[in-house]
Amino acid sequence: MKTMLVFSTVYTFAVLFVSTTAEPKSTSCNEVRAAYSSKGFNSNDVPNKGIHGTHLKVCPQEYSCCTLEMEEKLSQQSHSDLKAPISQLSTNLQSTFKQRHSHFDQFFRELLDNAERSLNDMFVRTYGKMYVQNAELFKHFFQELKRYYVSGSGVVNLDSMLSDFWEDLLERMFRLVNVQYEFSDAYMECVSRHTEQLKPFGDVPRKLRLQLTRAFVAARTFTRGLALMPEVVNKVSTVNASPSCVRAAMKMMYCPYCSGQISLKPCQNYCLNVMRGCLANQADLDTEWNNFLDAMLSLAERLEGPFNFESVMDPIDVKISEAIMNMQENSMQVSQKVFQGCGQPQPGKGFRSRRSVKETGFTGRFRPYSPDARPTTAAGTSLDRLTTDVKKKLKHAKKFWSTLPETMCVGERITSGDDCWNGTAKSRYESVVMGNGLANQVSNPDVEVDITKPDLVIRSQIAVLKEMTSWLKAAHSGNDISSDQDEDGSGGEESGSGCDSPSCEVDRDIYFSTMATPINPRLVKMVHQDTSGGVRVAHRSMALALSALVLALLAPHWR
């Protein structure tokens, strides 16, 4: 009797076990069919009830609502689902810095145009025909500055260009202040050779060279850095996922479908291991990416302070005018030194002593300008506003690549806690989370990663970032070491101040506003910083009037 009872009990358990294991056979796949169809696939691919999963290559080989064909299609879908958020994040980052590059580039170009227009308006009113007849000298000056901004030292040697400008200006002015003499080309070559020694324009050429070099190198290098960011992001974000990554993504995202648990999401740590394995190469970009961003932020500080492009270009007309006045005020001493060094020139033929002031266009009135309220000078903004905005964006972009897995494994994509998909079942995920980068994936439990084969596209972008970082650091010191592969140029030369400390301050001794219209009068104000920290302000209106008068008196002889 006992034997019969034991047999009956065993039989009952056996029946219950068989019925339990066989239960998936009768499980409906209707929910899977609806979810599968919502992905754009044919719902007829889904079996009506669960079938044995021995045919599956990725998902657990238990009773399943997936066929091999469904698994292959869901693998393709998982690849797209993996790329979509990465692509969206990358596109947003590209768009952000394409915009900032456009804003900075437009601002710098318009500032150059405004500075040229301002100088022309001021000099026409101040010097009249005498300026107009020599306007090509200043036009060429600005053309070369624009070419240097676009193409760098491979096309325009800034030091040489500025030296040529001052030599040419000296030659023209020397003839004007010594109109009673005849000068041969050979004689003027002698004058040009002694420009540095004579210092006819005072300290303006030296100071302006340092200011222009630092400001232009900083501006163009920073702009190139902004242009590089979208290029790097685009190339890195389009790197294809490896087959092992696609397999792991399929297992994480869609194997719950096959088991009929369409609402089951992966465990967070499971997701992190999959994504860190898939994005291991991208994470290796992070170190050089962050170094590049730090260099950009550091150069942005220079643009706001001592290498401020706006504070150099905005008053450039006044600085050149000051140089001209220095030459006029010291014309007798300069001429005597030239006559001693180059010989006594021959008196001119038909020299007339009659003088007139009728041709002067000088008004003697200028609009005052306060350095405390810098106007909006170009592109509807100011350099301060641009740099403040871009610094926030640069800081936000730091660690972009190393935090991608965390960004992907949040919100609706995962389930926090233990009631989640761990890759095989609805349970706690027990494995240790791997670190970022290729070297840390050697023991990744969810993605097979060959750490001996780094992605070549990403390695090349690491090299590109490293090179750009070296250019940014050089620009921070006022040096241009870039290869200058811009629109017009190739090859590169080093040029700059060699300044590498915060004490390298641009000599903000002149402030001047860009004029809205050429008819508005303005007052030129020269601000000099003395060693005691005090500020003395000297009004230049009278000096401008006197200088214009000197030139006007000489105008008949020049003609």
Coordinates of C-alpha atoms in Angstrom, one line a residue:
M1 CA 0.0 0.0 0.0
K2 CA 2.9 2.3 0.9
T3 CA 4.5 1.5 -2.4
M4 CA 1.3 2.4 -4.3
L5 CA 1.1 5.7 -2.4
V6 CA 4.8 6.6 -3.2
F7 CA 4.3 5.7 -6.9
S8 CA 1.1 7.8 -7.1
T9 CA 2.9 10.8 -5.5
V10 CA 5.9 10.5 -7.9
Y11 CA 3.6 10.2 -10.8
T12 CA 1.7 13.3 -9.8
F13 CA 4.9 15.4 -9.5
A14 CA 6.1 14.1 -12.9
V15 CA 2.8 15.1 -14.5
L16 CA 3.0 18.5 -12.9
F17 CA 6.6 19.0 -14.1
V18 CA 5.8 18.0 -17.6
S19 CA 2.8 20.3 -17.7
T20 CA 4.9 23.2 -16.3
T21 CA 7.7 22.8 -18.8
A22 CA 5.2 22.4 -21.6
E23 CA 3.4 25.5 -20.6
P24 CA 5.3 27.8 -23.0
K25 CA 4.0 25.7 -25.9
S26 CA 0.5 27.0 -25.2
T27 CA 1.7 30.5 -24.4
S28 CA 0.2 33.0 -26.8
C29 CA 2.6 35.2 -28.9
N30 CA 0.0 37.9 -29.6
E31 CA 1.8 40.6 -27.6
V32 CA 5.1 39.8 -29.3
R33 CA 3.3 39.9 -32.7
A34 CA 2.0 43.4 -32.0
A35 CA 5.4 44.7 -30.7
Y36 CA 7.2 43.1 -33.7
S37 CA 4.7 44.7 -36.1
S38 CA 5.2 48.1 -34.5
K39 CA 8.9 47.9 -35.5
G40 CA 7.8 47.8 -39.1
F41 CA 8.2 44.0 -39.6
N42 CA 5.6 41.5 -41.0
S43 CA 3.5 40.2 -38.1
N44 CA 3.1 36.9 -40.0
D45 CA 6.7 36.1 -39.1
V46 CA 5.6 35.6 -35.5
P47 CA 4.4 32.1 -34.5
N48 CA 1.0 31.9 -32.9
K49 CA 2.4 30.1 -29.9
G50 CA 5.8 29.5 -28.4
I51 CA 8.1 27.1 -30.2
H52 CA 11.3 25.4 -29.1
G53 CA 14.3 27.8 -29.4
T54 CA 17.1 25.4 -30.4
H55 CA 17.3 27.2 -33.8
L56 CA 18.2 30.6 -32.1
K57 CA 21.8 31.9 -32.3
V58 CA 21.7 34.8 -29.8
C59 CA 18.7 34.4 -27.4
P60 CA 18.3 31.6 -24.9
Q61 CA 17.4 28.4 -26.6
E62 CA 14.2 27.8 -24.6
Y63 CA 10.6 27.9 -25.8
S64 CA 10.3 31.2 -27.7
C65 CA 8.1 33.4 -29.8
C66 CA 11.0 34.1 -32.1
T67 CA 12.1 32.3 -35.3
L68 CA 15.6 32.5 -36.7
E69 CA 14.4 35.0 -39.3
M70 CA 12.9 37.2 -36.6
E71 CA 16.1 37.0 -34.6
E72 CA 18.1 38.2 -37.7
K73 CA 15.7 41.1 -38.3
L74 CA 15.7 42.1 -34.6
S75 CA 19.5 42.0 -34.7
Q76 CA 19.4 44.6 -37.6
Q77 CA 16.9 46.6 -35.6
S78 CA 19.1 46.5 -32.5
H79 CA 22.0 47.9 -34.6
S80 CA 19.7 50.8 -35.7
D81 CA 18.5 51.3 -32.1
L82 CA 22.0 51.4 -30.9
K83 CA 23.1 54.0 -33.4
A84 CA 20.1 56.3 -33.2
P85 CA 20.7 57.9 -29.7
I86 CA 24.4 58.1 -30.4
S87 CA 23.7 59.8 -33.7
Q88 CA 21.2 62.2 -32.1
L89 CA 23.7 63.2 -29.3
S90 CA 26.5 63.6 -31.9
T91 CA 24.3 65.6 -34.2
N92 CA 23.3 68.0 -31.4
L93 CA 27.0 68.5 -30.5
Q94 CA 27.9 69.1 -34.1
S95 CA 25.1 71.6 -34.6
T96 CA 26.1 73.4 -31.4
F97 CA 29.7 74.0 -32.5
K98 CA 28.9 74.6 -36.2
Q99 CA 26.8 77.5 -35.0
R100 CA 29.5 78.8 -32.7
H101 CA 32.1 78.6 -35.4
S102 CA 29.8 80.5 -37.8
H103 CA 29.2 83.2 -35.2
F104 CA 32.9 83.7 -34.4
D105 CA 34.0 83.6 -38.0
Q106 CA 31.3 86.1 -39.1
F107 CA 32.2 88.3 -36.2
F108 CA 35.9 88.4 -36.9
R109 CA 35.3 89.0 -40.7
E110 CA 32.8 91.8 -40.0
L111 CA 35.1 93.4 -37.4
L112 CA 37.8 93.6 -40.1
D113 CA 35.4 95.1 -42.6
N114 CA 34.2 97.6 -40.0
A115 CA 37.7 98.6 -39.0
E116 CA 38.6 99.3 -42.6
R117 CA 35.5 101.3 -43.2
S118 CA 36.1 103.3 -40.0
L119 CA 39.7 104.1 -40.9
N120 CA 38.6 105.2 -44.4
D121 CA 35.8 107.4 -43.0
M122 CA 38.1 109.0 -40.4
F123 CA 41.0 109.6 -42.8
V124 CA 38.8 111.1 -45.5
R125 CA 37.4 113.6 -43.1
T126 CA 40.8 114.3 -41.5
Y127 CA 43.3 114.3 -44.4
G128 CA 41.0 114.8 -47.4
K129 CA 42.6 114.3 -50.8
M130 CA 46.0 113.5 -49.4
Y131 CA 44.5 110.3 -47.9
V132 CA 42.4 109.5 -50.9
Q133 CA 45.4 109.6 -53.2
N134 CA 47.2 107.1 -50.9
A135 CA 44.2 105.0 -49.9
E136 CA 45.5 102.0 -51.8
L137 CA 48.2 101.6 -49.2
F138 CA 45.6 101.2 -46.4
K139 CA 43.4 99.0 -48.6
H140 CA 46.2 96.6 -49.2
F141 CA 47.0 96.6 -45.5
F142 CA 43.5 95.4 -44.6
Q143 CA 43.5 92.9 -47.6
E144 CA 46.6 91.3 -46.2
L145 CA 45.1 91.2 -42.6
K146 CA 42.0 89.4 -44.0
R147 CA 44.2 87.0 -46.0
Y148 CA 46.2 86.2 -42.9
Y149 CA 43.0 85.6 -40.9
V150 CA 41.8 83.1 -43.5
S151 CA 45.1 81.4 -44.5
G152 CA 47.7 82.1 -41.9
S153 CA 51.4 82.4 -42.1
G154 CA 51.7 80.0 -45.0
V155 CA 50.3 82.7 -47.2
V156 CA 51.0 86.0 -45.3
N157 CA 54.0 86.6 -43.1
L158 CA 52.4 89.1 -40.7
D159 CA 55.8 90.5 -39.5
S160 CA 57.0 91.2 -43.1
M161 CA 53.6 92.6 -44.2
L162 CA 53.6 95.1 -41.3
S163 CA 57.2 96.1 -41.9
D164 CA 56.4 96.7 -45.6
F165 CA 53.4 98.8 -44.6
W166 CA 55.3 101.1 -42.3
E167 CA 58.2 101.4 -44.7
D168 CA 55.8 102.3 -47.5
L169 CA 54.0 104.8 -45.2
L170 CA 57.3 106.3 -44.2
E171 CA 58.4 106.8 -47.8
R172 CA 55.2 108.6 -48.7
M173 CA 55.2 110.8 -45.7
F174 CA 58.9 111.5 -46.0
R175 CA 58.3 112.9 -49.5
L176 CA 55.4 115.0 -48.1
V177 CA 57.3 116.6 -45.3
N178 CA 60.3 117.2 -47.5
V179 CA 58.4 118.3 -50.6
Q180 CA 61.2 120.8 -51.5
Y181 CA 63.6 117.9 -52.4
E182 CA 63.9 115.4 -55.2
F183 CA 64.4 111.7 -54.0
S184 CA 65.5 108.9 -56.2
D185 CA 64.3 105.3 -55.7
A186 CA 67.8 104.4 -54.4
Y187 CA 67.6 107.2 -51.9
M188 CA 64.2 106.0 -50.7
E189 CA 65.5 102.5 -50.3
C190 CA 68.1 103.9 -48.0
V191 CA 65.4 105.6 -46.0
S192 CA 63.4 102.3 -45.8
R193 CA 66.5 100.4 -44.6
H194 CA 66.7 102.7 -41.6
T195 CA 63.0 102.6 -40.6
E196 CA 63.7 100.6 -37.4
Q197 CA 66.6 102.7 -36.4
L198 CA 64.8 106.0 -37.1
K199 CA 61.5 105.0 -35.3
P200 CA 59.6 107.8 -37.2
F201 CA 56.3 106.5 -36.0
G202 CA 57.3 106.2 -32.3
D203 CA 56.4 103.0 -30.5
V204 CA 53.1 102.5 -32.4
P205 CA 54.5 100.0 -35.0
R206 CA 56.0 97.7 -32.3
K207 CA 53.0 97.8 -30.1
L208 CA 50.6 97.3 -33.0
R209 CA 52.7 94.3 -34.3
L210 CA 52.5 92.6 -30.9
Q211 CA 48.8 93.3 -30.5
L212 CA 47.9 92.2 -34.1
T213 CA 50.0 89.1 -34.0
R214 CA 48.6 87.8 -30.7
A215 CA 45.0 88.8 -31.5
F216 CA 45.0 87.3 -35.0
V217 CA 46.8 84.1 -34.0
A218 CA 44.3 83.6 -31.1
A219 CA 41.3 84.4 -33.2
R220 CA 42.1 82.3 -36.2
T221 CA 43.3 79.3 -34.1
F222 CA 40.3 79.4 -31.9
T223 CA 38.0 79.6 -34.9
R224 CA 39.8 76.6 -36.5
G225 CA 39.3 74.7 -33.2
L226 CA 35.6 75.3 -33.3
A227 CA 35.5 74.1 -37.0
L228 CA 37.4 71.0 -36.1
M229 CA 35.0 69.8 -33.4
P230 CA 32.0 68.9 -35.7
E231 CA 34.4 67.1 -38.0
V232 CA 35.8 64.9 -35.3
V233 CA 32.4 64.2 -33.8
N234 CA 31.0 63.3 -37.3
K235 CA 33.9 60.8 -38.1
V236 CA 33.9 59.2 -34.6
S237 CA 30.1 58.8 -34.4
T238 CA 29.8 57.1 -37.8
V239 CA 32.2 54.3 -36.8
N240 CA 30.3 51.0 -37.4
A241 CA 29.5 48.7 -34.4
S242 CA 31.4 45.4 -34.4
P243 CA 29.4 42.1 -35.0
S244 CA 30.0 41.2 -31.4
C245 CA 28.5 44.5 -30.3
V246 CA 25.4 44.0 -32.5
R247 CA 25.0 40.5 -31.1
A248 CA 25.2 41.9 -27.5
A249 CA 22.8 44.7 -28.3
M250 CA 20.3 42.2 -29.8
K251 CA 20.6 40.0 -26.7
M252 CA 20.0 43.0 -24.4
M253 CA 17.2 44.7 -26.3
Y254 CA 15.1 42.0 -27.9
C255 CA 15.7 38.6 -26.3
P256 CA 13.0 39.6 -23.8
Y257 CA 10.6 39.8 -26.8
C258 CA 11.4 36.2 -27.7
S259 CA 10.5 35.0 -24.2
G260 CA 7.2 36.9 -24.4
Q261 CA 8.3 39.7 -22.0
I262 CA 8.1 42.6 -24.3
S263 CA 8.0 45.2 -21.5
L264 CA 11.0 43.8 -19.7
K265 CA 14.0 46.3 -19.8
P266 CA 17.7 45.5 -19.2
C267 CA 19.4 45.9 -15.8
Q268 CA 21.4 49.2 -15.6
N269 CA 24.8 47.5 -14.9
Y270 CA 24.1 45.0 -17.7
C271 CA 23.4 47.9 -20.1
L272 CA 26.6 49.7 -19.0
N273 CA 28.7 46.6 -19.7
V274 CA 27.2 46.2 -23.1
M275 CA 27.6 49.9 -24.0
R276 CA 31.1 50.2 -22.6
G277 CA 32.1 47.2 -24.7
C278 CA 30.5 48.7 -27.8
L279 CA 31.9 52.2 -27.3
A280 CA 35.3 51.2 -26.0
N281 CA 37.2 52.8 -28.9
Q282 CA 35.2 56.0 -28.6
A283 CA 36.0 56.2 -24.9
D284 CA 39.7 56.1 -25.7
L285 CA 39.2 59.5 -27.5
D286 CA 38.2 61.1 -24.3
T287 CA 41.6 62.0 -22.9
E288 CA 42.7 63.9 -26.0
W289 CA 39.2 65.3 -26.4
N290 CA 39.3 66.8 -22.9
N291 CA 42.9 68.1 -23.4
F292 CA 41.7 69.8 -26.6
L293 CA 38.7 71.4 -24.8
D294 CA 40.9 72.6 -22.0
A295 CA 43.2 74.3 -24.5
M296 CA 40.1 75.9 -26.2
L297 CA 38.9 77.2 -22.9
S298 CA 42.3 78.5 -22.0
L299 CA 42.5 80.3 -25.4
A300 CA 39.0 81.7 -24.9
E301 CA 40.3 83.4 -21.7
R302 CA 43.0 85.0 -23.8
L303 CA 40.4 86.2 -26.3
E304 CA 38.5 87.8 -23.4
G305 CA 41.6 89.4 -22.0
P306 CA 45.1 90.3 -23.4
F307 CA 44.6 88.9 -26.9
N308 CA 41.2 90.5 -27.5
F309 CA 40.7 90.8 -31.2
E310 CA 38.0 93.4 -30.9
S311 CA 40.0 95.8 -28.6
V312 CA 42.8 95.7 -31.2
M313 CA 40.8 96.1 -34.4
D314 CA 38.2 98.6 -33.1
P315 CA 40.7 101.5 -32.5
I316 CA 43.2 100.6 -35.2
D317 CA 42.4 103.8 -37.2
V318 CA 43.3 105.9 -34.2
K319 CA 46.5 104.0 -33.6
I320 CA 47.7 104.4 -37.2
S321 CA 46.7 108.1 -37.0
E322 CA 48.8 108.4 -33.9
A323 CA 51.7 107.0 -35.8
I324 CA 51.3 109.5 -38.6
M325 CA 51.2 112.4 -36.0
N326 CA 54.3 111.1 -34.4
M327 CA 56.0 111.2 -37.8
Q328 CA 54.8 114.8 -38.4
E329 CA 55.8 116.0 -35.0
N330 CA 59.3 114.6 -35.3
S331 CA 59.7 115.2 -39.1
M332 CA 62.6 117.6 -38.7
Q333 CA 64.6 115.3 -36.5
V334 CA 63.8 112.3 -38.7
S335 CA 64.8 114.2 -41.9
Q336 CA 68.1 115.4 -40.4
K337 CA 69.0 111.8 -39.4
V338 CA 68.1 110.6 -42.9
F339 CA 70.2 113.3 -44.5
Q340 CA 73.1 112.4 -42.3
G341 CA 72.8 108.7 -43.1
C342 CA 71.7 108.7 -46.7
G343 CA 73.2 112.0 -47.9
Q344 CA 71.9 115.5 -48.7
P345 CA 69.1 115.3 -51.3
Q346 CA 68.8 117.5 -54.4
P347 CA 66.4 120.5 -54.3
G348 CA 63.3 119.9 -56.2
K349 CA 62.5 121.6 -59.5
G350 CA 59.7 124.2 -59.6
F351 CA 59.1 124.2 -55.8
R352 CA 56.4 126.6 -54.9
S353 CA 56.0 128.3 -51.6
R354 CA 52.3 129.2 -52.0
R355 CA 50.2 127.3 -49.5
S356 CA 46.5 126.8 -49.0
V357 CA 44.2 125.1 -46.4
K358 CA 41.1 125.0 -48.6
E359 CA 41.5 121.3 -49.4
T360 CA 41.4 120.0 -45.9
G361 CA 38.3 118.0 -45.0
F362 CA 39.0 118.0 -41.3
T363 CA 36.1 118.8 -39.0
G364 CA 37.9 118.8 -35.7
R365 CA 35.1 117.0 -33.9
F366 CA 34.9 113.3 -33.0
R367 CA 32.4 111.2 -31.0
P368 CA 33.6 110.3 -27.5
Y369 CA 34.1 106.6 -26.7
S370 CA 34.0 105.0 -23.3
P371 CA 36.1 101.8 -22.8
D372 CA 33.6 100.8 -20.1
A373 CA 30.8 100.4 -22.6
R374 CA 32.1 98.7 -25.6
P375 CA 29.6 98.9 -28.4
T376 CA 28.2 96.1 -30.5
T377 CA 30.6 96.3 -33.4
A378 CA 30.0 93.3 -35.6
A379 CA 27.6 90.5 -36.4
G380 CA 25.0 91.9 -33.9
T381 CA 27.1 90.9 -30.9
S382 CA 30.4 91.4 -29.1
L383 CA 33.4 89.2 -28.5
D384 CA 32.7 89.1 -24.7
R385 CA 29.2 87.8 -25.4
L386 CA 30.5 85.2 -27.9
T387 CA 33.2 83.9 -25.6
T388 CA 30.9 83.7 -22.5
D389 CA 28.5 81.6 -24.5
V390 CA 31.0 79.3 -26.1
K391 CA 32.9 78.6 -22.8
K392 CA 29.6 77.2 -21.4
K393 CA 29.2 74.9 -24.4
L394 CA 32.9 73.8 -24.3
K395 CA 32.6 72.9 -20.6
H396 CA 29.4 70.9 -21.3
A397 CA 31.1 68.9 -24.0
K398 CA 33.9 67.6 -21.7
K399 CA 33.9 63.8 -21.1
F400 CA 31.3 63.5 -23.9
W401 CA 32.8 60.1 -25.1
S402 CA 33.5 58.5 -21.8
T403 CA 30.0 59.3 -20.5
L404 CA 28.1 58.0 -23.6
P405 CA 27.4 54.6 -21.9
E406 CA 25.8 56.3 -18.9
T407 CA 23.9 58.6 -21.2
M408 CA 22.6 55.6 -23.1
C409 CA 21.7 53.5 -20.0
V410 CA 19.2 55.8 -18.4
G411 CA 15.4 56.5 -18.3
E412 CA 13.1 54.2 -20.3
R413 CA 15.9 52.2 -21.8
I414 CA 16.7 50.4 -18.5
T415 CA 15.2 49.2 -15.3
S416 CA 16.8 50.0 -12.0
G417 CA 16.8 47.5 -9.2
D418 CA 16.8 43.7 -9.5
D419 CA 13.5 43.1 -11.4
C420 CA 15.2 43.4 -14.8
W421 CA 16.6 41.5 -17.8
N422 CA 20.1 40.3 -17.1
G423 CA 20.7 38.7 -20.5
T424 CA 19.3 35.3 -19.7
A425 CA 16.3 35.9 -17.4
K426 CA 14.3 38.3 -15.3
S427 CA 16.7 38.6 -12.4
R428 CA 19.5 40.5 -10.7
Y429 CA 22.6 41.2 -12.8
E430 CA 25.6 39.8 -10.9
S431 CA 28.6 40.7 -13.1
V432 CA 31.1 43.5 -12.3
V433 CA 30.8 46.7 -14.4
M434 CA 33.8 47.2 -16.6
G435 CA 35.8 50.5 -16.8
N436 CA 35.8 52.7 -19.9
G437 CA 38.2 52.3 -22.8
L438 CA 39.5 49.4 -24.8
A439 CA 42.1 48.1 -22.3
N440 CA 39.3 47.6 -19.7
Q441 CA 37.2 45.3 -21.9
V442 CA 39.4 42.2 -21.8
S443 CA 37.0 40.5 -19.3
N444 CA 33.7 42.1 -20.4
P445 CA 31.1 39.3 -19.8
D446 CA 28.6 40.6 -22.3
V447 CA 30.7 41.8 -25.3
E448 CA 33.6 40.2 -27.0
V449 CA 36.1 43.0 -27.6
D450 CA 39.5 42.5 -29.3
I451 CA 41.6 44.9 -27.4
T452 CA 44.6 44.3 -29.7
K453 CA 42.8 46.0 -32.7
P454 CA 41.9 49.6 -32.0
D455 CA 39.7 51.4 -34.5
L456 CA 41.9 53.2 -37.0
V457 CA 39.4 56.1 -37.7
I458 CA 39.3 56.9 -34.0
R459 CA 43.1 56.6 -33.6
S460 CA 43.5 59.1 -36.5
Q461 CA 41.1 61.5 -34.8
I462 CA 43.1 61.2 -31.6
A463 CA 46.2 62.3 -33.5
V464 CA 44.2 65.2 -35.1
L465 CA 43.1 66.5 -31.7
K466 CA 46.6 66.2 -30.3
E467 CA 48.0 68.3 -33.2
M468 CA 45.2 70.9 -32.8
T469 CA 45.8 71.1 -29.1
S470 CA 49.5 71.9 -29.7
W471 CA 48.4 74.8 -32.1
L472 CA 46.0 76.1 -29.4
K473 CA 48.7 76.0 -26.7
A474 CA 51.1 77.9 -29.1
A475 CA 48.4 80.5 -29.8
H476 CA 48.0 80.9 -26.1
S477 CA 51.6 82.1 -26.1
G478 CA 51.0 84.3 -29.2
N479 CA 52.7 81.9 -31.6
D480 CA 51.4 80.4 -34.9
I481 CA 52.8 76.9 -35.5
S482 CA 49.9 75.4 -37.4
S483 CA 50.4 73.9 -40.8
D484 CA 47.8 76.4 -42.2
Q485 CA 45.9 74.0 -44.4
D486 CA 43.1 76.5 -44.9
E487 CA 41.3 77.9 -47.9
D488 CA 44.3 79.3 -49.7
G489 CA 47.3 78.1 -47.8
S490 CA 49.6 75.2 -47.0
G491 CA 52.8 74.9 -45.1
G492 CA 53.5 77.0 -42.0
E493 CA 55.9 79.4 -40.4
E494 CA 56.3 80.3 -36.8
S495 CA 55.5 83.9 -36.0
G496 CA 54.5 85.6 -32.8
S497 CA 55.4 87.3 -29.6
G498 CA 56.7 84.4 -27.7
C499 CA 54.7 85.6 -24.7
D500 CA 53.7 82.9 -22.3
S501 CA 52.4 84.4 -19.1
P502 CA 49.3 86.2 -17.9
S503 CA 51.3 89.4 -17.7
C504 CA 51.3 89.6 -21.5
E505 CA 48.7 92.3 -21.6
V506 CA 47.6 94.0 -24.8
D507 CA 48.5 97.6 -24.5
R508 CA 45.0 99.0 -24.2
D509 CA 46.1 102.5 -24.6
I510 CA 43.6 103.5 -27.3
Y511 CA 39.8 103.0 -27.4
F512 CA 37.8 103.8 -30.4
S513 CA 34.3 102.9 -31.6
T514 CA 33.2 101.8 -35.0
M515 CA 31.1 104.5 -36.5
A516 CA 27.5 103.8 -37.5
T517 CA 27.7 106.5 -40.2
P518 CA 30.6 108.4 -41.7
I519 CA 29.0 111.8 -40.8
N520 CA 28.8 111.4 -37.0
P521 CA 31.6 113.4 -35.4
R522 CA 33.6 111.8 -32.6
L523 CA 36.3 112.7 -30.0
V524 CA 39.5 110.6 -30.0
K525 CA 40.6 109.8 -26.5
M526 CA 44.1 108.3 -25.8
V527 CA 44.4 106.4 -22.5
H528 CA 47.9 105.7 -21.3
Q529 CA 48.7 103.4 -18.3
D530 CA 51.6 104.7 -16.2
T531 CA 53.8 102.6 -13.9
S532 CA 51.9 103.7 -10.8
G533 CA 48.6 102.4 -12.1
G534 CA 47.2 105.8 -12.7
V535 CA 45.5 106.8 -16.0
R536 CA 46.1 110.0 -17.8
V537 CA 43.9 111.0 -20.7
A538 CA 45.1 113.2 -23.5
H539 CA 42.7 114.6 -26.1
R540 CA 44.0 114.3 -29.6
S541 CA 41.6 116.6 -31.5
M542 CA 44.0 119.5 -31.6
A543 CA 46.9 117.3 -32.7
L544 CA 44.8 115.9 -35.5
A545 CA 43.8 119.4 -36.6
L546 CA 47.4 120.5 -36.6
S547 CA 48.5 117.4 -38.5
A548 CA 45.8 117.9 -41.1
L549 CA 46.9 121.5 -41.4
V550 CA 50.5 120.5 -42.0
L551 CA 49.5 118.2 -44.8
A552 CA 47.1 120.7 -46.3
L553 CA 49.8 123.3 -46.5
L554 CA 52.0 120.9 -48.4
A555 CA 49.2 119.7 -50.7
P556 CA 49.9 122.2 -53.6
H557 CA 53.5 121.1 -53.7
W558 CA 52.6 117.5 -53.7
R559 CA 50.4 117.9 -56.7

